[in-house]
Structures are given as structure tokens and as C-alpha cells.
PDB file of C-alpha atoms in Angstrom:
ATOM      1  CA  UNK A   1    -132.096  -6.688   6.109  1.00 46.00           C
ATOM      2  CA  UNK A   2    -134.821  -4.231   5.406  1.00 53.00           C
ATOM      3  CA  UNK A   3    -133.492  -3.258   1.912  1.00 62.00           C
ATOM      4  CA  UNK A   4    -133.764  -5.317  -1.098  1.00 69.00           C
ATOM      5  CA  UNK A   5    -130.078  -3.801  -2.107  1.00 88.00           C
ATOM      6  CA  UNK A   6    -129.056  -4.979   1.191  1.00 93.00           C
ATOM      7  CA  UNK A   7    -128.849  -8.370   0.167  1.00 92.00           C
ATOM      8  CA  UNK A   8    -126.416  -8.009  -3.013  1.00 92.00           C
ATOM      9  CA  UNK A   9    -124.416  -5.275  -0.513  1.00 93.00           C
ATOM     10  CA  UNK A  10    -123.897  -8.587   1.606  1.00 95.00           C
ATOM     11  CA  UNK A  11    -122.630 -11.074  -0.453  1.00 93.00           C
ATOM     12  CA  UNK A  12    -120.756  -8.597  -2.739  1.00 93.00           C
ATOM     13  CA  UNK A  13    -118.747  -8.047   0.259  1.00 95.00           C
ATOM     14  CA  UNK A  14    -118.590 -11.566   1.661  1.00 96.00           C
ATOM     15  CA  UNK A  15    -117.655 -12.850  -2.143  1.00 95.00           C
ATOM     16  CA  UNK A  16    -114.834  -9.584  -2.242  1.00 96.00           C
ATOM     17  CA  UNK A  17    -113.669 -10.374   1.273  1.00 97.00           C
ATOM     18  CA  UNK A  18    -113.487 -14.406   0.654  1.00 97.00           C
ATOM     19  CA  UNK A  19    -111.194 -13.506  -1.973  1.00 97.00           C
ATOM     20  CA  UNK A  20    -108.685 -11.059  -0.364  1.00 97.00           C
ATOM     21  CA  UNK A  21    -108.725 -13.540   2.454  1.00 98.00           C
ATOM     22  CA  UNK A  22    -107.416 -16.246   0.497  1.00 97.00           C
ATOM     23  CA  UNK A  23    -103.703 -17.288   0.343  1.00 97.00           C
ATOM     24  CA  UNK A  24    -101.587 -15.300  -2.796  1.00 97.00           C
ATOM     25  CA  UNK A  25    -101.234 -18.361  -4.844  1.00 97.00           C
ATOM     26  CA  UNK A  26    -105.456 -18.706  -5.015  1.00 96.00           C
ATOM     27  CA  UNK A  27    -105.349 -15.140  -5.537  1.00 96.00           C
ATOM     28  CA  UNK A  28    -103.237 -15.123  -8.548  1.00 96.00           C
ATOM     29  CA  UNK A  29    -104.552 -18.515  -9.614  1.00 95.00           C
ATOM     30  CA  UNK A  30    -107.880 -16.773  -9.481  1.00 94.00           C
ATOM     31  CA  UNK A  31    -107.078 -13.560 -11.384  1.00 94.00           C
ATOM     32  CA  UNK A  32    -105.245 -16.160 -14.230  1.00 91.00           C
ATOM     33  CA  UNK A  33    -104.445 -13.979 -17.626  1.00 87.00           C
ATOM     34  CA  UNK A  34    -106.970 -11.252 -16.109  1.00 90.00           C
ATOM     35  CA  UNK A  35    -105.099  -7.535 -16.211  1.00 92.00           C
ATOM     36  CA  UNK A  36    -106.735  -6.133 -12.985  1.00 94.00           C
ATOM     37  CA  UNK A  37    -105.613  -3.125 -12.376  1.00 96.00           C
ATOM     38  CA  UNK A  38    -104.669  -2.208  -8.653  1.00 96.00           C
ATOM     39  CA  UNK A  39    -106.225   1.309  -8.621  1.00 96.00           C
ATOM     40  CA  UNK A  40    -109.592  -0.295  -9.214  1.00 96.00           C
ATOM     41  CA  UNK A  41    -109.539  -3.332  -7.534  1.00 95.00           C
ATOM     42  CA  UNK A  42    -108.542  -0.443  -4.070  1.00 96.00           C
ATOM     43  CA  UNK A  43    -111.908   1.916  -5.639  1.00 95.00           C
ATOM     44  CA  UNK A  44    -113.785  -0.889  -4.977  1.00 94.00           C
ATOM     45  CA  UNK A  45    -113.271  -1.983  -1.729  1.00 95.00           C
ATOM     46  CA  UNK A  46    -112.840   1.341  -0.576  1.00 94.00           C
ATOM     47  CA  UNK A  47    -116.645   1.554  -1.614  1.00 94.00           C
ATOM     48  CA  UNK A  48    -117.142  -1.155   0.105  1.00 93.00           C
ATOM     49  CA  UNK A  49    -115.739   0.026   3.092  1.00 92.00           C
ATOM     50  CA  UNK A  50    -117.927   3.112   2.894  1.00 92.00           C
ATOM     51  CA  UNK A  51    -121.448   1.634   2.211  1.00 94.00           C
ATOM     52  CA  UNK A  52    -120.376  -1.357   5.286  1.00 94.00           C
ATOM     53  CA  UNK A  53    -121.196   1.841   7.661  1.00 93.00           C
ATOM     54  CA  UNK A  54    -124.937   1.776   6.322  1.00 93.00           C
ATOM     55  CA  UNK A  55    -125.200  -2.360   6.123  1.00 94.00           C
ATOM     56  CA  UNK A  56    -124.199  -2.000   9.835  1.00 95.00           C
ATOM     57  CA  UNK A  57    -126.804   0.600  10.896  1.00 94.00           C
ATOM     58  CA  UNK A  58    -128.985  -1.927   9.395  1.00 93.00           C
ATOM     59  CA  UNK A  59    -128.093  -4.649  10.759  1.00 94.00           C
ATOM     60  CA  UNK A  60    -126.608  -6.673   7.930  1.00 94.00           C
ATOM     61  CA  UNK A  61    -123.356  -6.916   9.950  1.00 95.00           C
ATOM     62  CA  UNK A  62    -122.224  -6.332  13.397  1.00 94.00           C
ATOM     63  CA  UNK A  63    -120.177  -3.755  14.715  1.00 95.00           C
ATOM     64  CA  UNK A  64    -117.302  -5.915  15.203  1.00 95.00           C
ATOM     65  CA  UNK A  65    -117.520  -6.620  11.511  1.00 95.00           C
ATOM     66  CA  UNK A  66    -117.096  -3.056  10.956  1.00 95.00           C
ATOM     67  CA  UNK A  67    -114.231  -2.764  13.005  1.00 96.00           C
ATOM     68  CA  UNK A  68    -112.550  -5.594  10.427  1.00 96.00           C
ATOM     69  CA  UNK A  69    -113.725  -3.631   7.189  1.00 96.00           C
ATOM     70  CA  UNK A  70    -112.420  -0.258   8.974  1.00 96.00           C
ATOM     71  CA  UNK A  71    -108.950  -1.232   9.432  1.00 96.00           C
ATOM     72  CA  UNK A  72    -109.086  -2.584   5.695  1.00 96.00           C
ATOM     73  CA  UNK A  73    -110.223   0.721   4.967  1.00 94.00           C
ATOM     74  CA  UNK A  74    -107.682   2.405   6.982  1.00 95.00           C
ATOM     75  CA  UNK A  75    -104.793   0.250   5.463  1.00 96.00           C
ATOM     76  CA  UNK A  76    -105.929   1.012   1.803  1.00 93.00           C
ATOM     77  CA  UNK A  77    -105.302   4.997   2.581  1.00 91.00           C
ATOM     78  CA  UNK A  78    -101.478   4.116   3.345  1.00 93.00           C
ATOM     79  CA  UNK A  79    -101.019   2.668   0.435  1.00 91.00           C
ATOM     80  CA  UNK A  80     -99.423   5.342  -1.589  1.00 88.00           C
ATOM     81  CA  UNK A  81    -100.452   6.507  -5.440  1.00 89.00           C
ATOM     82  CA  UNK A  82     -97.228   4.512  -6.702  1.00 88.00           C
ATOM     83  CA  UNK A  83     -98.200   0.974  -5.250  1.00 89.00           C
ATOM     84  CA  UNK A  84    -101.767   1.725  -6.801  1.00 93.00           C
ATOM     85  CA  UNK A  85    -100.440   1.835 -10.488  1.00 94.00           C
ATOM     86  CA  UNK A  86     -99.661  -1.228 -12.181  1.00 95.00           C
ATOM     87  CA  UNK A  87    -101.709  -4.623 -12.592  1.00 96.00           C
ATOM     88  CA  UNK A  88    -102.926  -6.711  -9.143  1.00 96.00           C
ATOM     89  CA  UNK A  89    -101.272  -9.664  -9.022  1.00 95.00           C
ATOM     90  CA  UNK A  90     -97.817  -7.443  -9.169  1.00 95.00           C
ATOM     91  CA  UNK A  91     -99.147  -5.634  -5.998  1.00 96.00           C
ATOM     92  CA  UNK A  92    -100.342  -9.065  -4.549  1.00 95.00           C
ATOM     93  CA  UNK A  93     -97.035 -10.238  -4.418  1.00 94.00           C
ATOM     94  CA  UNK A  94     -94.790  -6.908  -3.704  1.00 94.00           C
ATOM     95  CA  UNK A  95     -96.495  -4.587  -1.581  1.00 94.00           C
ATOM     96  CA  UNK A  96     -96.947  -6.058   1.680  1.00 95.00           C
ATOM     97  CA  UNK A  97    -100.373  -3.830   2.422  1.00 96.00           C
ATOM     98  CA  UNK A  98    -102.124  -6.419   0.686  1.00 97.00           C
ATOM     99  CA  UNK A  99    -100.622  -9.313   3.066  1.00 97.00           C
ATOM    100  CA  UNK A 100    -102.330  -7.033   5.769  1.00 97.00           C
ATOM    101  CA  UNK A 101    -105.832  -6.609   4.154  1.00 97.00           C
ATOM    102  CA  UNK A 102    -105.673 -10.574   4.258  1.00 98.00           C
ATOM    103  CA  UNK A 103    -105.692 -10.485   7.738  1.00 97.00           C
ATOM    104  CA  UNK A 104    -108.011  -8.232   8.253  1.00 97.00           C
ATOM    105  CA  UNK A 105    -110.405  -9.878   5.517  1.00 98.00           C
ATOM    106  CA  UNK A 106    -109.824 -13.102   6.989  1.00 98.00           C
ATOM    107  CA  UNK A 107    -110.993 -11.944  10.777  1.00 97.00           C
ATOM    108  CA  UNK A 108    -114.354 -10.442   9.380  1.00 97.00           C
ATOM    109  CA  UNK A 109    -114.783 -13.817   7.612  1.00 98.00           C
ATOM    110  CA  UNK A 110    -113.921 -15.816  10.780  1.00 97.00           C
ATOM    111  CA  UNK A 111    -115.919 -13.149  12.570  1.00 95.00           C
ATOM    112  CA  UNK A 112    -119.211 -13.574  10.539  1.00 96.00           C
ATOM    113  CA  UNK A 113    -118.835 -17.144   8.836  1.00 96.00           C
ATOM    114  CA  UNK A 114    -116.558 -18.871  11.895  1.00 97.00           C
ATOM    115  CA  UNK A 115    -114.044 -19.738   8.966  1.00 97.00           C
ATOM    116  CA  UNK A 116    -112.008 -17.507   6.741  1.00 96.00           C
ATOM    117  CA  UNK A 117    -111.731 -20.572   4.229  1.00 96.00           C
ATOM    118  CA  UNK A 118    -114.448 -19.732   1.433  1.00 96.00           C
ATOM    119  CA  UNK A 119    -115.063 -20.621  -1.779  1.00 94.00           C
ATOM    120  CA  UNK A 120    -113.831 -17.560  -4.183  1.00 94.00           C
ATOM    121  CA  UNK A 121    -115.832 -15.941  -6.532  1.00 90.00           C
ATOM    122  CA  UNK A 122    -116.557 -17.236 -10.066  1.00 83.00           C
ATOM    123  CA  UNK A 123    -114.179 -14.971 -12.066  1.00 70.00           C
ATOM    124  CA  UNK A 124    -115.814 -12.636 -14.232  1.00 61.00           C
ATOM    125  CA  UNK A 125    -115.355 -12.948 -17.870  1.00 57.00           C
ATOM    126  CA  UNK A 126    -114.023  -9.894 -20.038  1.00 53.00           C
ATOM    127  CA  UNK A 127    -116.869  -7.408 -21.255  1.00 45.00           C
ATOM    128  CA  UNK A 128    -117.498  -7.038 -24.912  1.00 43.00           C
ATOM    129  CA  UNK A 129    -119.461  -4.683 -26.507  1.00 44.00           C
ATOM    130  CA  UNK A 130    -121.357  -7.246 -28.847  1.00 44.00           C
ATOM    131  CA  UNK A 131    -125.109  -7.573 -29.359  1.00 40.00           C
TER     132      UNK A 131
END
């Protein structure tokens, strides 16, 4: 890793990936009473899918990593504008593209960990705008 941003890149996406990898019920246990909305939880990781092209020039992961973080990539552009309204844990559980990004995210875990099984992010508490 030759860039300091590098770093943050990396576990951003391992942290992102450990949770899309994990089983619905963690997912929704994780999100709790948060009101996620789909379209931005797909912005994100389709960001992540773009700047994994420049972590893998690199070197931060391998190309068969990118082939795992393409196909999520490629799966988030068939999911149509209607299955991206709405809050996350309704698309979790009714739109089945997100049963394939769990594949996918679990083979780049397996693939650069050797387990898919990871501990899931520390939730992120609401932002407030007091000083």
C-alpha cells in the first residue's frame, strides 16, 4: 500500500463486505431501528466497486478479489430504480439481488481472509448537528 488513503480504502471495504456477507438475520439485527435507505447503502458500494479498480493496481487486493467486487458491481446495475427505493432491511429480505451480493461478498472474504465469517462493523450512531 503506497497510499496513506489506501489503508482506510481497505478496511472500509473489508468492514462493508463483512457485513453484506453475513446471514439476513445479523444483517437486520445489525441495522436494529436504523432507517437505511437502499439507494444509499447501493451509492456506496457502487463506489466501492469503482475505487477497488485503483486498490488493485496498487496492490491492496488481488485480481481475483476484483473479480468478486466486479460481479457485486455488476449485480447492483440489475437491480432496478424500484427495488432501490424504500428502507434496507425491506430490500434485505425481498429482493433476492441482495442474497446474491452475499455470495459474492462472502467469496472475496474467503478469498482474502480464508473465512467469510467476520466480525461486523460497529454500527454508526445517528448524526446530530450539536456543538
Amino acid at each position: 500500500m503506497n497510499h496513506l488513503g489506501d489503508a482506510n480504502l481497505r478496511t472500509w471495504t473489508l468492514r462493508f463486505m463483512a457485513l453484506l456477507a453475513a446471514d439476513t438475520k445479523d444483517q437486520l439485527a445489525w441495522l436494529g431501528e436504523r432507517e437505511l435507505e437502499t439507494k444509499d447503502v447501493v451509492e456506496e458500494l457502487e463506489l466501492l466497486c469503482r475505487v477497488s479498480e485503483g486498490l488493485t493496481e496498487r496492490g491492496v487486493f488481488d485480481p481475483e478479489d476484483l473479480h468478486h467486487l466486479r460481479a457485486i458491481g455488476h449485480r447492483l446495475g440489475e437491480i432496478d430504480a424500484g427495488c432501490r427505493v424504500g428502507l434496507w432491511h425491506n430490500a434485505l429480505v425481498a429482493d433476492p439481488a441482495w442474497d446474491d451480493i452475499r455470495s459474492f461478498a462472502r467469496r472475496f472474504l474467503l478469498n482474502r481472509l480464508g473465512d467469510w465469517r467476520q466480525p461486523l462493523p460497529r454500527p454508526v450512531g445517528p448524526h446530530t448537528n450539536d456543538r
